[in-house]
Tab-separated table of C-alpha atoms and ligand atoms in Angstrom:
chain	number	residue	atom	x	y	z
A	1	UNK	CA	22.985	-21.484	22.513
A	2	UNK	CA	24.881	-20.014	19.354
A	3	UNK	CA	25.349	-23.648	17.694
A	4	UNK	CA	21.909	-24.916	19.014
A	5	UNK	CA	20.275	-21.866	17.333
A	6	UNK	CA	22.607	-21.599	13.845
A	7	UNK	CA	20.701	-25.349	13.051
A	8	UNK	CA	17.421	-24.035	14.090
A	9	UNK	CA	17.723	-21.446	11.920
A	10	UNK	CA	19.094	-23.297	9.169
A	11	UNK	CA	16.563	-25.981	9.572
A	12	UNK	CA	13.788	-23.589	9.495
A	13	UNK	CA	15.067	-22.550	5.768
A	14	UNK	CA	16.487	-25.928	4.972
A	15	UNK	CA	19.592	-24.167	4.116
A	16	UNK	CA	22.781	-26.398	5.578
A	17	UNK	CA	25.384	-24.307	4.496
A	18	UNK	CA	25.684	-20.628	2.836
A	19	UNK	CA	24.395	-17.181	3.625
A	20	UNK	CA	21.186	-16.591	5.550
A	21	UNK	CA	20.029	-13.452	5.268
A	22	UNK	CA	17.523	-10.965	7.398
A	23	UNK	CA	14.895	-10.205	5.035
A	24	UNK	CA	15.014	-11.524	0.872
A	25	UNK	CA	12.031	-10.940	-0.907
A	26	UNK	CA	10.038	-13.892	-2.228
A	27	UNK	CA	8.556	-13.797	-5.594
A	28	UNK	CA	6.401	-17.400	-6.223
A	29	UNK	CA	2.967	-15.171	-7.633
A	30	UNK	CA	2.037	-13.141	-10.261
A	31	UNK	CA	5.176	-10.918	-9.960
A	32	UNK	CA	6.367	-11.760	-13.602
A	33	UNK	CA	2.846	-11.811	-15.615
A	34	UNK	CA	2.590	-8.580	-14.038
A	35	UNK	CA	5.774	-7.063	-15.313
A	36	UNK	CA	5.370	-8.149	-18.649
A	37	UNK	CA	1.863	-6.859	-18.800
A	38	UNK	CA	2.868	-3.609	-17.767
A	39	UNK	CA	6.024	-3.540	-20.388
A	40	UNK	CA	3.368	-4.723	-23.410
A	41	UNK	CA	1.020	-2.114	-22.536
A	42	UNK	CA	4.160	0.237	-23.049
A	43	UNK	CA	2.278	2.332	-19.286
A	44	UNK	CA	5.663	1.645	-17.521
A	45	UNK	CA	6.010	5.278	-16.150
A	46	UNK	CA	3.927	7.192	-12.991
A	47	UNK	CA	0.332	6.724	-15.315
A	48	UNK	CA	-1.377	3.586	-15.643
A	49	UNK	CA	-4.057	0.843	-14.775
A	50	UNK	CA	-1.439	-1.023	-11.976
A	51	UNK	CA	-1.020	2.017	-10.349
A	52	UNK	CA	-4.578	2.696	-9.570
A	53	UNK	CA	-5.110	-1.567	-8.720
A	54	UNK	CA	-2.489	-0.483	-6.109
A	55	UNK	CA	-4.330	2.001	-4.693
A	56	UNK	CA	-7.614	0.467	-4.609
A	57	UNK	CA	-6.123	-2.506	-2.937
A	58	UNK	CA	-4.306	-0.685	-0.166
A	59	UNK	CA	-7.675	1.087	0.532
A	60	UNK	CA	-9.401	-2.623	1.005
A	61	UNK	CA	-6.674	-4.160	2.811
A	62	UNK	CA	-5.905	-1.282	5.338
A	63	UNK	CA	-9.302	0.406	5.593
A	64	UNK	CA	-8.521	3.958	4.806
A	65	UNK	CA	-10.296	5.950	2.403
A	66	UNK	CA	-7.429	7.127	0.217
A	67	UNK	CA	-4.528	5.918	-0.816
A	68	UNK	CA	-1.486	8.044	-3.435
A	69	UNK	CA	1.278	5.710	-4.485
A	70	UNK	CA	5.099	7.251	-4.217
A	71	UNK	CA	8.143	6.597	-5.233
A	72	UNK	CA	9.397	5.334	-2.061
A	73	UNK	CA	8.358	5.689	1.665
A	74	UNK	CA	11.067	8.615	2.329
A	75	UNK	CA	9.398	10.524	-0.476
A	76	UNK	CA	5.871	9.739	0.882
A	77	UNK	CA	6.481	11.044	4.308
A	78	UNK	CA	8.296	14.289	3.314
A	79	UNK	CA	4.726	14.880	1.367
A	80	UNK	CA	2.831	13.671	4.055
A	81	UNK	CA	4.832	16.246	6.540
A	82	UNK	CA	4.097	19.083	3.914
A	83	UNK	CA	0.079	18.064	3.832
A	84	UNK	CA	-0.234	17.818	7.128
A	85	UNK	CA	1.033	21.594	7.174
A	86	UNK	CA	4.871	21.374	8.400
A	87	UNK	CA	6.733	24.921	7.535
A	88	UNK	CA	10.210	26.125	8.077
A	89	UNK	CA	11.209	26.332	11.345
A	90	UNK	CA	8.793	23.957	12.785
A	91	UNK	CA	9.645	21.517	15.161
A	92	UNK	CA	8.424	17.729	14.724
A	93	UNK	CA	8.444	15.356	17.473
A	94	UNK	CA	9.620	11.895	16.310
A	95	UNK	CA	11.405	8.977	17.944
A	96	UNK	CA	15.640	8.602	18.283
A	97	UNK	CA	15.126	4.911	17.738
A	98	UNK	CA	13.978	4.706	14.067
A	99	UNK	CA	15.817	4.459	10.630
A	100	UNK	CA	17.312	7.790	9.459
A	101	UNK	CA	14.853	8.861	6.752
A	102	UNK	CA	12.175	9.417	9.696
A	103	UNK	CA	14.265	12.507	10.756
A	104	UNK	CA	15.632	13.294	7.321
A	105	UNK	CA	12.012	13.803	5.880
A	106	UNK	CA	11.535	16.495	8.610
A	107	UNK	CA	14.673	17.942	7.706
A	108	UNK	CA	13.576	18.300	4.311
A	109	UNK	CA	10.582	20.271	5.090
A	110	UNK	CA	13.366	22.875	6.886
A	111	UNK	CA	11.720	21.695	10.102
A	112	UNK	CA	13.645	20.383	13.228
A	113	UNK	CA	13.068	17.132	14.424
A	114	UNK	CA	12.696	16.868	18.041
A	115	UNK	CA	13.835	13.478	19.612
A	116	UNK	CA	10.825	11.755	22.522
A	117	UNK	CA	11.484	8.523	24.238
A	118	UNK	CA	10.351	5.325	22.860
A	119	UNK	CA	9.055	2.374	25.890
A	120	UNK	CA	10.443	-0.441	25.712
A	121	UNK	CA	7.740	-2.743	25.753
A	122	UNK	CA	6.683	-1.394	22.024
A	123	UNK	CA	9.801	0.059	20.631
A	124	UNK	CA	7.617	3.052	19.380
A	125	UNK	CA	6.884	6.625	20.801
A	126	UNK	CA	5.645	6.557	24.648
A	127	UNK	CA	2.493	7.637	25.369
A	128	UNK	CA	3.358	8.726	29.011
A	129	UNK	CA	6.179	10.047	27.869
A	130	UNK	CA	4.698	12.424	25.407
A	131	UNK	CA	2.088	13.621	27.639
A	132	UNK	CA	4.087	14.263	30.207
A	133	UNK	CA	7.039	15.952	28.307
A	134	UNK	CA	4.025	18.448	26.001
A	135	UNK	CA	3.237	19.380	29.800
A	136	UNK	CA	6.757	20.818	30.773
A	137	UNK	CA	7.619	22.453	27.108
A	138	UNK	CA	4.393	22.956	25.029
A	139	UNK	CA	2.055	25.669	24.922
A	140	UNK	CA	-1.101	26.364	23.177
A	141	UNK	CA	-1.632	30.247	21.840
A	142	UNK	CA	-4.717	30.846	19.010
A	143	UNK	CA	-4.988	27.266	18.521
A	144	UNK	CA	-1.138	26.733	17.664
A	145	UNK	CA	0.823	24.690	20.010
A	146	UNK	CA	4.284	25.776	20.300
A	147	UNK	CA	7.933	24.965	22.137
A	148	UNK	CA	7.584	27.288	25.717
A	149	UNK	CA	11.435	26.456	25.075
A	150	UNK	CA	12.717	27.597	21.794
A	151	UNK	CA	9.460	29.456	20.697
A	152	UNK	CA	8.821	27.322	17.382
A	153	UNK	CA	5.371	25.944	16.497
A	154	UNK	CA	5.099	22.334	17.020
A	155	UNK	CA	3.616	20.948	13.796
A	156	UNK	CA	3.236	17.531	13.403
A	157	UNK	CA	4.239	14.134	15.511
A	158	UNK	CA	6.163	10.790	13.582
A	159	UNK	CA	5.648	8.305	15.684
A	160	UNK	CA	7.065	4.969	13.899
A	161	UNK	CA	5.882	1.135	14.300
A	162	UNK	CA	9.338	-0.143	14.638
A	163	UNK	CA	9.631	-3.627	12.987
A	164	UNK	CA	6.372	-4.264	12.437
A	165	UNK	CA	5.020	-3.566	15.554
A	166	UNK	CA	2.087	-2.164	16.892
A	167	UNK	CA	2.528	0.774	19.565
A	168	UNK	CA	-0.012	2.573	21.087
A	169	UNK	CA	-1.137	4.308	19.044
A	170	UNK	CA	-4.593	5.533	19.713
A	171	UNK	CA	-2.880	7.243	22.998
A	172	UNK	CA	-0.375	9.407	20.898
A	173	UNK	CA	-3.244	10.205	18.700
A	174	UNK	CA	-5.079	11.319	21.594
A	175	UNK	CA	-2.538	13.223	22.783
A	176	UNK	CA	-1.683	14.923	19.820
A	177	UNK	CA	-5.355	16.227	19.343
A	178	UNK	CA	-5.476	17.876	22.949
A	179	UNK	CA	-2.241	19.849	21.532
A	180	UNK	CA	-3.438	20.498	17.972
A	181	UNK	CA	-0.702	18.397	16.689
A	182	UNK	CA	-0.837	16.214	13.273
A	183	UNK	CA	0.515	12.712	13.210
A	184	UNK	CA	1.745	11.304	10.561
A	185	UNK	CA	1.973	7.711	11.042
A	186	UNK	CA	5.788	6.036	9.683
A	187	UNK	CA	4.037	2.548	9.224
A	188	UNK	CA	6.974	1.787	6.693
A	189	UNK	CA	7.895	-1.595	8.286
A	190	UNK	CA	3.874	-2.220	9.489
A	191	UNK	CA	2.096	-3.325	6.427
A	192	UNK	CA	-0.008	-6.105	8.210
A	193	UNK	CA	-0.321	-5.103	11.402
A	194	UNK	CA	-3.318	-3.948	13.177
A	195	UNK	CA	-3.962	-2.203	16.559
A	196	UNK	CA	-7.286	-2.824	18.160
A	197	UNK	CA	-8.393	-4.468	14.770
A	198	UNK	CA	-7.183	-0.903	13.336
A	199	UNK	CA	-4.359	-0.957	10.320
A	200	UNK	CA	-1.306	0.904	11.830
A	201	UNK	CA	-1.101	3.973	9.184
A	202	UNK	CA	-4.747	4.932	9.662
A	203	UNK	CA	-5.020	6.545	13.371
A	204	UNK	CA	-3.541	9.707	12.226
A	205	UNK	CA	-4.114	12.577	9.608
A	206	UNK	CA	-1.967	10.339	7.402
A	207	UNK	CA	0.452	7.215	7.198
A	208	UNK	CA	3.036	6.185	5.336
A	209	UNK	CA	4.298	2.688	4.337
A	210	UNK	CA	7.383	1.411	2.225
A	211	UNK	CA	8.170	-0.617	-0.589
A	212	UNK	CA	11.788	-1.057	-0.496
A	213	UNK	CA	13.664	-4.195	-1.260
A	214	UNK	CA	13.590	-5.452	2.565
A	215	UNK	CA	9.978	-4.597	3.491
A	216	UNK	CA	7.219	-7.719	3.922
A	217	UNK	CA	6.333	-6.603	0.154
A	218	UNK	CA	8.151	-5.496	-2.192
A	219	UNK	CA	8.001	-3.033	-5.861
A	220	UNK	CA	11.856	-2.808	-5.885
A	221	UNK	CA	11.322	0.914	-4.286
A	222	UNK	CA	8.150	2.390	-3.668
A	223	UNK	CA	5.763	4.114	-0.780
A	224	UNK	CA	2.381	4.869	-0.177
A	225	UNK	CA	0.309	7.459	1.933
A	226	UNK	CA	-2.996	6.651	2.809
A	227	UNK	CA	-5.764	8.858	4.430
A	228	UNK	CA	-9.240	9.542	5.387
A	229	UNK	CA	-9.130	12.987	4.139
A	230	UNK	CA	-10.305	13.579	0.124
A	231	UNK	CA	-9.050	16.827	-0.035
A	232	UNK	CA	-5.195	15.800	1.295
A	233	UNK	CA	-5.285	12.873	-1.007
A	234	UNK	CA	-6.002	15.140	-4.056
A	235	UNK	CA	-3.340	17.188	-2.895
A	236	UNK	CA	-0.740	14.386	-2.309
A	237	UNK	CA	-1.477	13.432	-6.213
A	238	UNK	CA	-1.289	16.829	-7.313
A	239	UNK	CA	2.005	17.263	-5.334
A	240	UNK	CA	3.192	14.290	-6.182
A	241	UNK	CA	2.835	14.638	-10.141
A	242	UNK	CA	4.700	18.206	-10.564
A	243	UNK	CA	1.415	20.331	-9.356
A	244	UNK	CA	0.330	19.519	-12.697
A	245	UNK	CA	-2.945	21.602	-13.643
A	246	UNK	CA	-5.448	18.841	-14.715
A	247	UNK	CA	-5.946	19.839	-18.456
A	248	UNK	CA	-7.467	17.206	-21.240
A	249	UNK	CA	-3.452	18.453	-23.435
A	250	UNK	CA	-2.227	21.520	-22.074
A	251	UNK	CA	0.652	20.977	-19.435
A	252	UNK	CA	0.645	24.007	-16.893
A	253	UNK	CA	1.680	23.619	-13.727
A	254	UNK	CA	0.685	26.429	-10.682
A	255	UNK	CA	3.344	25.511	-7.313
A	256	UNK	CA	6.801	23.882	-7.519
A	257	UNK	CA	5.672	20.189	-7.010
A	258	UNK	CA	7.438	16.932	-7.120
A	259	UNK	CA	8.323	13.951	-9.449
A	260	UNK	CA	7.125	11.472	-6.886
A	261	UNK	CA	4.476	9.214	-8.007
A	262	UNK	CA	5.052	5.229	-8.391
A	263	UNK	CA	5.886	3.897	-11.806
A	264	UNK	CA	3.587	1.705	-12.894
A	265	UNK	CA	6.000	-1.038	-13.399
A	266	UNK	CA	6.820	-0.779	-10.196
A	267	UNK	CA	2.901	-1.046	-9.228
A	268	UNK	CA	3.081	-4.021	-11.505
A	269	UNK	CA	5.310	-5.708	-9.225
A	270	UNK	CA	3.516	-4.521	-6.341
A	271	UNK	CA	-0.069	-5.965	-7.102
A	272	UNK	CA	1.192	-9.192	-7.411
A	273	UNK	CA	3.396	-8.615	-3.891
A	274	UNK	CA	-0.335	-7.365	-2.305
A	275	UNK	CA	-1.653	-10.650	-3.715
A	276	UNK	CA	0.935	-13.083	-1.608
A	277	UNK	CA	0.660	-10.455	1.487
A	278	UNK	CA	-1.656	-12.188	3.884
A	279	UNK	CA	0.546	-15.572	3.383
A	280	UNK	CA	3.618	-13.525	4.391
A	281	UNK	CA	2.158	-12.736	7.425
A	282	UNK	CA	0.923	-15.846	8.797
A	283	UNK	CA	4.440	-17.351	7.459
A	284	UNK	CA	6.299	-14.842	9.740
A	285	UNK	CA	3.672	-14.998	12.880
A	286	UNK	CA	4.391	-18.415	12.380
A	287	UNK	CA	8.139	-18.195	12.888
A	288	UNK	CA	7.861	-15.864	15.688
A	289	UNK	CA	6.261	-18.041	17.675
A	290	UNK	CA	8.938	-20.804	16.692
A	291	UNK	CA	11.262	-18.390	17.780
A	292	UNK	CA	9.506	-17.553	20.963
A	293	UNK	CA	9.365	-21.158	21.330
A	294	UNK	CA	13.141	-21.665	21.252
A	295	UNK	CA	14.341	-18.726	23.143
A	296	UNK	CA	12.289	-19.627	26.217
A	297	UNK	CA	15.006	-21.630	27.371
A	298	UNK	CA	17.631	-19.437	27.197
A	299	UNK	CA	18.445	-16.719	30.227
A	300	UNK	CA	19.269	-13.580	29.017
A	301	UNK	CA	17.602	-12.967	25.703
A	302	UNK	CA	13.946	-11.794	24.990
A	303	UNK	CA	12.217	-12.451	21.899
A	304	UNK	CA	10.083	-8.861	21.702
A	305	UNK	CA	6.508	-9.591	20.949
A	306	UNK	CA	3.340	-8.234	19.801
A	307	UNK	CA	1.208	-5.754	22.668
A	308	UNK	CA	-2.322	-6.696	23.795
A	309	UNK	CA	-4.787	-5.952	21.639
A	310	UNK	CA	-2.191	-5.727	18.733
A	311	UNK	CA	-1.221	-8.103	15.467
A	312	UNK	CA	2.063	-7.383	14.487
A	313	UNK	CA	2.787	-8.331	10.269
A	314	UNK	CA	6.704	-9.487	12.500
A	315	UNK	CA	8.553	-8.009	9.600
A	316	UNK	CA	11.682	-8.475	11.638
A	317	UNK	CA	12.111	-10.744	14.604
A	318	UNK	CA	13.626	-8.773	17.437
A	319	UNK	CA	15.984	-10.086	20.504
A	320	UNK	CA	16.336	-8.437	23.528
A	321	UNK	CA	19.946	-9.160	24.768
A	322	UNK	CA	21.058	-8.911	28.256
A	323	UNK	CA	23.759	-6.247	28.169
A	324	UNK	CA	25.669	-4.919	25.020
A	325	UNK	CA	28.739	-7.519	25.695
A	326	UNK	CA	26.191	-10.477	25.780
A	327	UNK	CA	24.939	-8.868	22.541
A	328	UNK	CA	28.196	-8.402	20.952
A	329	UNK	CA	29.088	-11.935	21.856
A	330	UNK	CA	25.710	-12.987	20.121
A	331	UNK	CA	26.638	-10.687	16.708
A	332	UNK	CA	29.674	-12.291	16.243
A	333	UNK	CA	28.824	-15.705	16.894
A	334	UNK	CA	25.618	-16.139	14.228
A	335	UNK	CA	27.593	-13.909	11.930
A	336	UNK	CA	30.578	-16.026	12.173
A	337	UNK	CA	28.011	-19.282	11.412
A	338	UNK	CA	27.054	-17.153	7.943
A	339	UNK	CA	23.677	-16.198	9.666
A	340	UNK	CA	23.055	-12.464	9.353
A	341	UNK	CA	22.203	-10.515	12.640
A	342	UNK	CA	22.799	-7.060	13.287
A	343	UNK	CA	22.083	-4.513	15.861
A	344	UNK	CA	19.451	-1.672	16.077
A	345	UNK	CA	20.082	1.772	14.198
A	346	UNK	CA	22.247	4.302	16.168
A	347	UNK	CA	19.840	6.604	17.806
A	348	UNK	CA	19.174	9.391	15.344
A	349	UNK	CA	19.662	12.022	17.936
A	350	UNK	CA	23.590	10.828	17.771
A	351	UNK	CA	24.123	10.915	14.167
A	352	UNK	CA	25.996	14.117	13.233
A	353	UNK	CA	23.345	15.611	11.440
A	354	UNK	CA	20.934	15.881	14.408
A	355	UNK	CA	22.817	16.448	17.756
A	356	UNK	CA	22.145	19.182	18.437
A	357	UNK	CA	17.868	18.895	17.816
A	358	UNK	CA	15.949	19.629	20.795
A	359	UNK	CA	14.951	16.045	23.126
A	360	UNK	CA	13.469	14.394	26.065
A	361	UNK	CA	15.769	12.704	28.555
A	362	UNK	CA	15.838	9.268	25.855
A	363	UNK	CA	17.329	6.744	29.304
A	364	UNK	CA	14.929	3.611	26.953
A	365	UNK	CA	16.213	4.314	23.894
A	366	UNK	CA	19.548	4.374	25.023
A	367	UNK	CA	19.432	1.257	26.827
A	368	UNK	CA	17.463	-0.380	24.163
A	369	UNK	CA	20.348	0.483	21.396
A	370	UNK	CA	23.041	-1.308	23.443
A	371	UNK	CA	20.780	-4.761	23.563
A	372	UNK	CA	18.453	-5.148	20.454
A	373	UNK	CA	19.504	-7.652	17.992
A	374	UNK	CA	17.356	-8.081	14.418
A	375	UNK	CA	17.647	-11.914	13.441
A	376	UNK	CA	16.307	-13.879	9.936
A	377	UNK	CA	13.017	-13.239	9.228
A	378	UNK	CA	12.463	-14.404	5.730
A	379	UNK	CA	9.572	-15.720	4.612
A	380	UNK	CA	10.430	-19.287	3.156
B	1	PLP	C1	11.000	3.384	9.637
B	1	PLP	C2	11.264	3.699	8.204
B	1	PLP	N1	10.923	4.915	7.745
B	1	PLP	C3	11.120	5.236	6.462
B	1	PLP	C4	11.707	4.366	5.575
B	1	PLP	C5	11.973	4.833	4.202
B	1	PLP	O1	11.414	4.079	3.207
B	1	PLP	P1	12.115	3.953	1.773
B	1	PLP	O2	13.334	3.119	1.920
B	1	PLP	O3	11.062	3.304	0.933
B	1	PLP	O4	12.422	5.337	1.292
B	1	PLP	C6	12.055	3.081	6.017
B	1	PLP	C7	12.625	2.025	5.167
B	1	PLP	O5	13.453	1.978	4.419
B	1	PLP	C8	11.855	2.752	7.375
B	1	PLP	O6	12.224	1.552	7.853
């Protein structure tokens, strides 16, 4: 299989010999006209016009009401956690199988995270699972659902669209509301994907996506959180601009805020990104099903695909390997070929930093991190 699939790959982006990375941005638009608007109009920092296109375009493409760009999607979800009313001492139920800064914006808020299983099918937070483990530890006294356990309030819920896609999320939402429980979406990798013709991001109080170098678009760093609700968007911009008093000169600020608002040369970048988006897309659906075309030959290996119901943006294809020796095996031979592949994240809940959070019995996760295998996913 190994040799058979190096040349498919290779074919794909006509590349015979050299590197072949997961994810490289592509640039062919507007990126540079852009740029060099934003530098003549000397508006490179957090105020100007590309900063507000931005927003205005997120709000048309995803559907949500509001939309406050941020520095970068870390940034935006440790606001988001703060808006949607996490405190010190809080516990916030995420996922173990996500990239780090899911738990580390919890952390940052002084809360604890606290680790549910994902299902398999999906990749992202189990419905069942949640239900069924808010029934053995949650409680609900004067509104405020709390850990029967360790006695902290349960604040908010992070349940994360891993690699573009779609979980379901209308159940955890659900959920959530029958324990007075905020979600704040980490749609990060999810730009382009819908659930039920919904944009992942805009089920719960808020969502969250990311700019960073390796996302479907790109503004070199950069996030965004979007949401229905006027009065948390005001906030998020007031937050997110040093809690600066809105004053025609004066500069007076009234609560320790942040410096976390999007340059706009960033947002420069960014328009023109928005711009190629729905291309990207259809370019990567389109080499998922290639994929899922190739691997159906080959025992052993799963090409994870999109739910019912769902359109996933396929920001990164995702293999399913038999057992982790098979998937060892499979690293070592496309790496060896120059083709990058590499395995999932180590589950948060093992990282140092987070042992010892509170968790669900996480059997899927575990399995899961022994067998799934990101391959190139480029758009070319
Ligand atoms: C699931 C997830 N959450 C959060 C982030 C953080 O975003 P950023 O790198 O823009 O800070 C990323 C990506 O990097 C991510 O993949």
């Amino acid at each position: 299989m190994y040799n058979n699939l190096s040349k498919f790959i290779r074919e794909h982006y006509n590349q015979e010999s050299g590197f072949i990375p997961l994810h490289s941005p592509v640039f062919n638009g507007n990126e540079k006209k852009y740029v060099i608007d934003a530098i003549d109009s000397t508006f490179v920092s957090s105020v100007g016009a590309y900063v507000d296109k931005f927003e205005d375009e997120i709000c048309n493409y995803t559907g949500s009401n509001h939309a406050v760009a941020i520095v970068n999607g870390t940034n935006a979800l440790h606001l988001s956690l703060l808006l949607a009313g996490v405190g010190e001492g809080d516990e916030v139920i995420t996922q173990p199988l996500s990239f780090v800064a899911t738990a580390n914006a919890i952390s940052y808020c002084k809360a604890i995270p606290h680790f549910v299983d994902v299902d398999k099918e999906t990749l992202g937070l189990s419905p069942s699972l949640l239900k069924n483990y808010l029934k053995q530890i949650a409680k609900i006294k004067e509104g405020v659902c709390y850990n029967k356990i360790t006695g902290n309030k349960i604040s908010a819920c992070v349940p994360m669209h891993t690699f573009g896609l779609p979980m379901y999320i209308d159940e955890i939402v659900n959920i959530c509301n029958h324990y007075n429980i905020s979600v704040v979406e980490d749609a990060a990798e999810s730009l382009g994907s819908f659930y039920k013709n919904k944009h992942t991001g805009t089920f719960g109080l808020l969502g969250v996506f990311s700019f960073n170098g390796n996302k479907i678009v790109t503004s070199g760093g950069g996030g965004v959180i979007i949401t229905n609700d006027k009065e948390i968007a005001k906030k998020a911009k007031y937050l997110s601009t040093q809690a600066k008093v809105p004053h025609k000169w004066e500069y007076s600020h009234d609560f320790i805020g942040f410096n976390y608002r999007m340059p706009n040369i960033n947002a420069a970048l960014l328009c023109a990104q928005i711009e190629c988006l729905e291309f990207f897309v259809q370019k990567k659906r389109g080499l998922s099903d290639s994929y899922h075309h190739f691997f159906k030959d080959y025992e052993g290996v799963i090409l994870i695909r999109e739910i019912d119901e769902s359109r996933s943006n396929y920001w990164l294809n995702t293999l399913l390997i038999k057992d982790q020796n098979e998937r060892d095996v499979f690293l070592n031979s496309l790496n060896k070929f120059n083709i990058m592949t590499r395995p999932v994240w180590n589950l948060i809940n093992t990282l140092n930093m987070y042992e010892k959070c509170p968790k669900s019995d996480l059997s899927n996760s575990i399995w899961l991190e022994k067998r799934l295998v990101n391959i190139p996913s480029s758009v070319c």
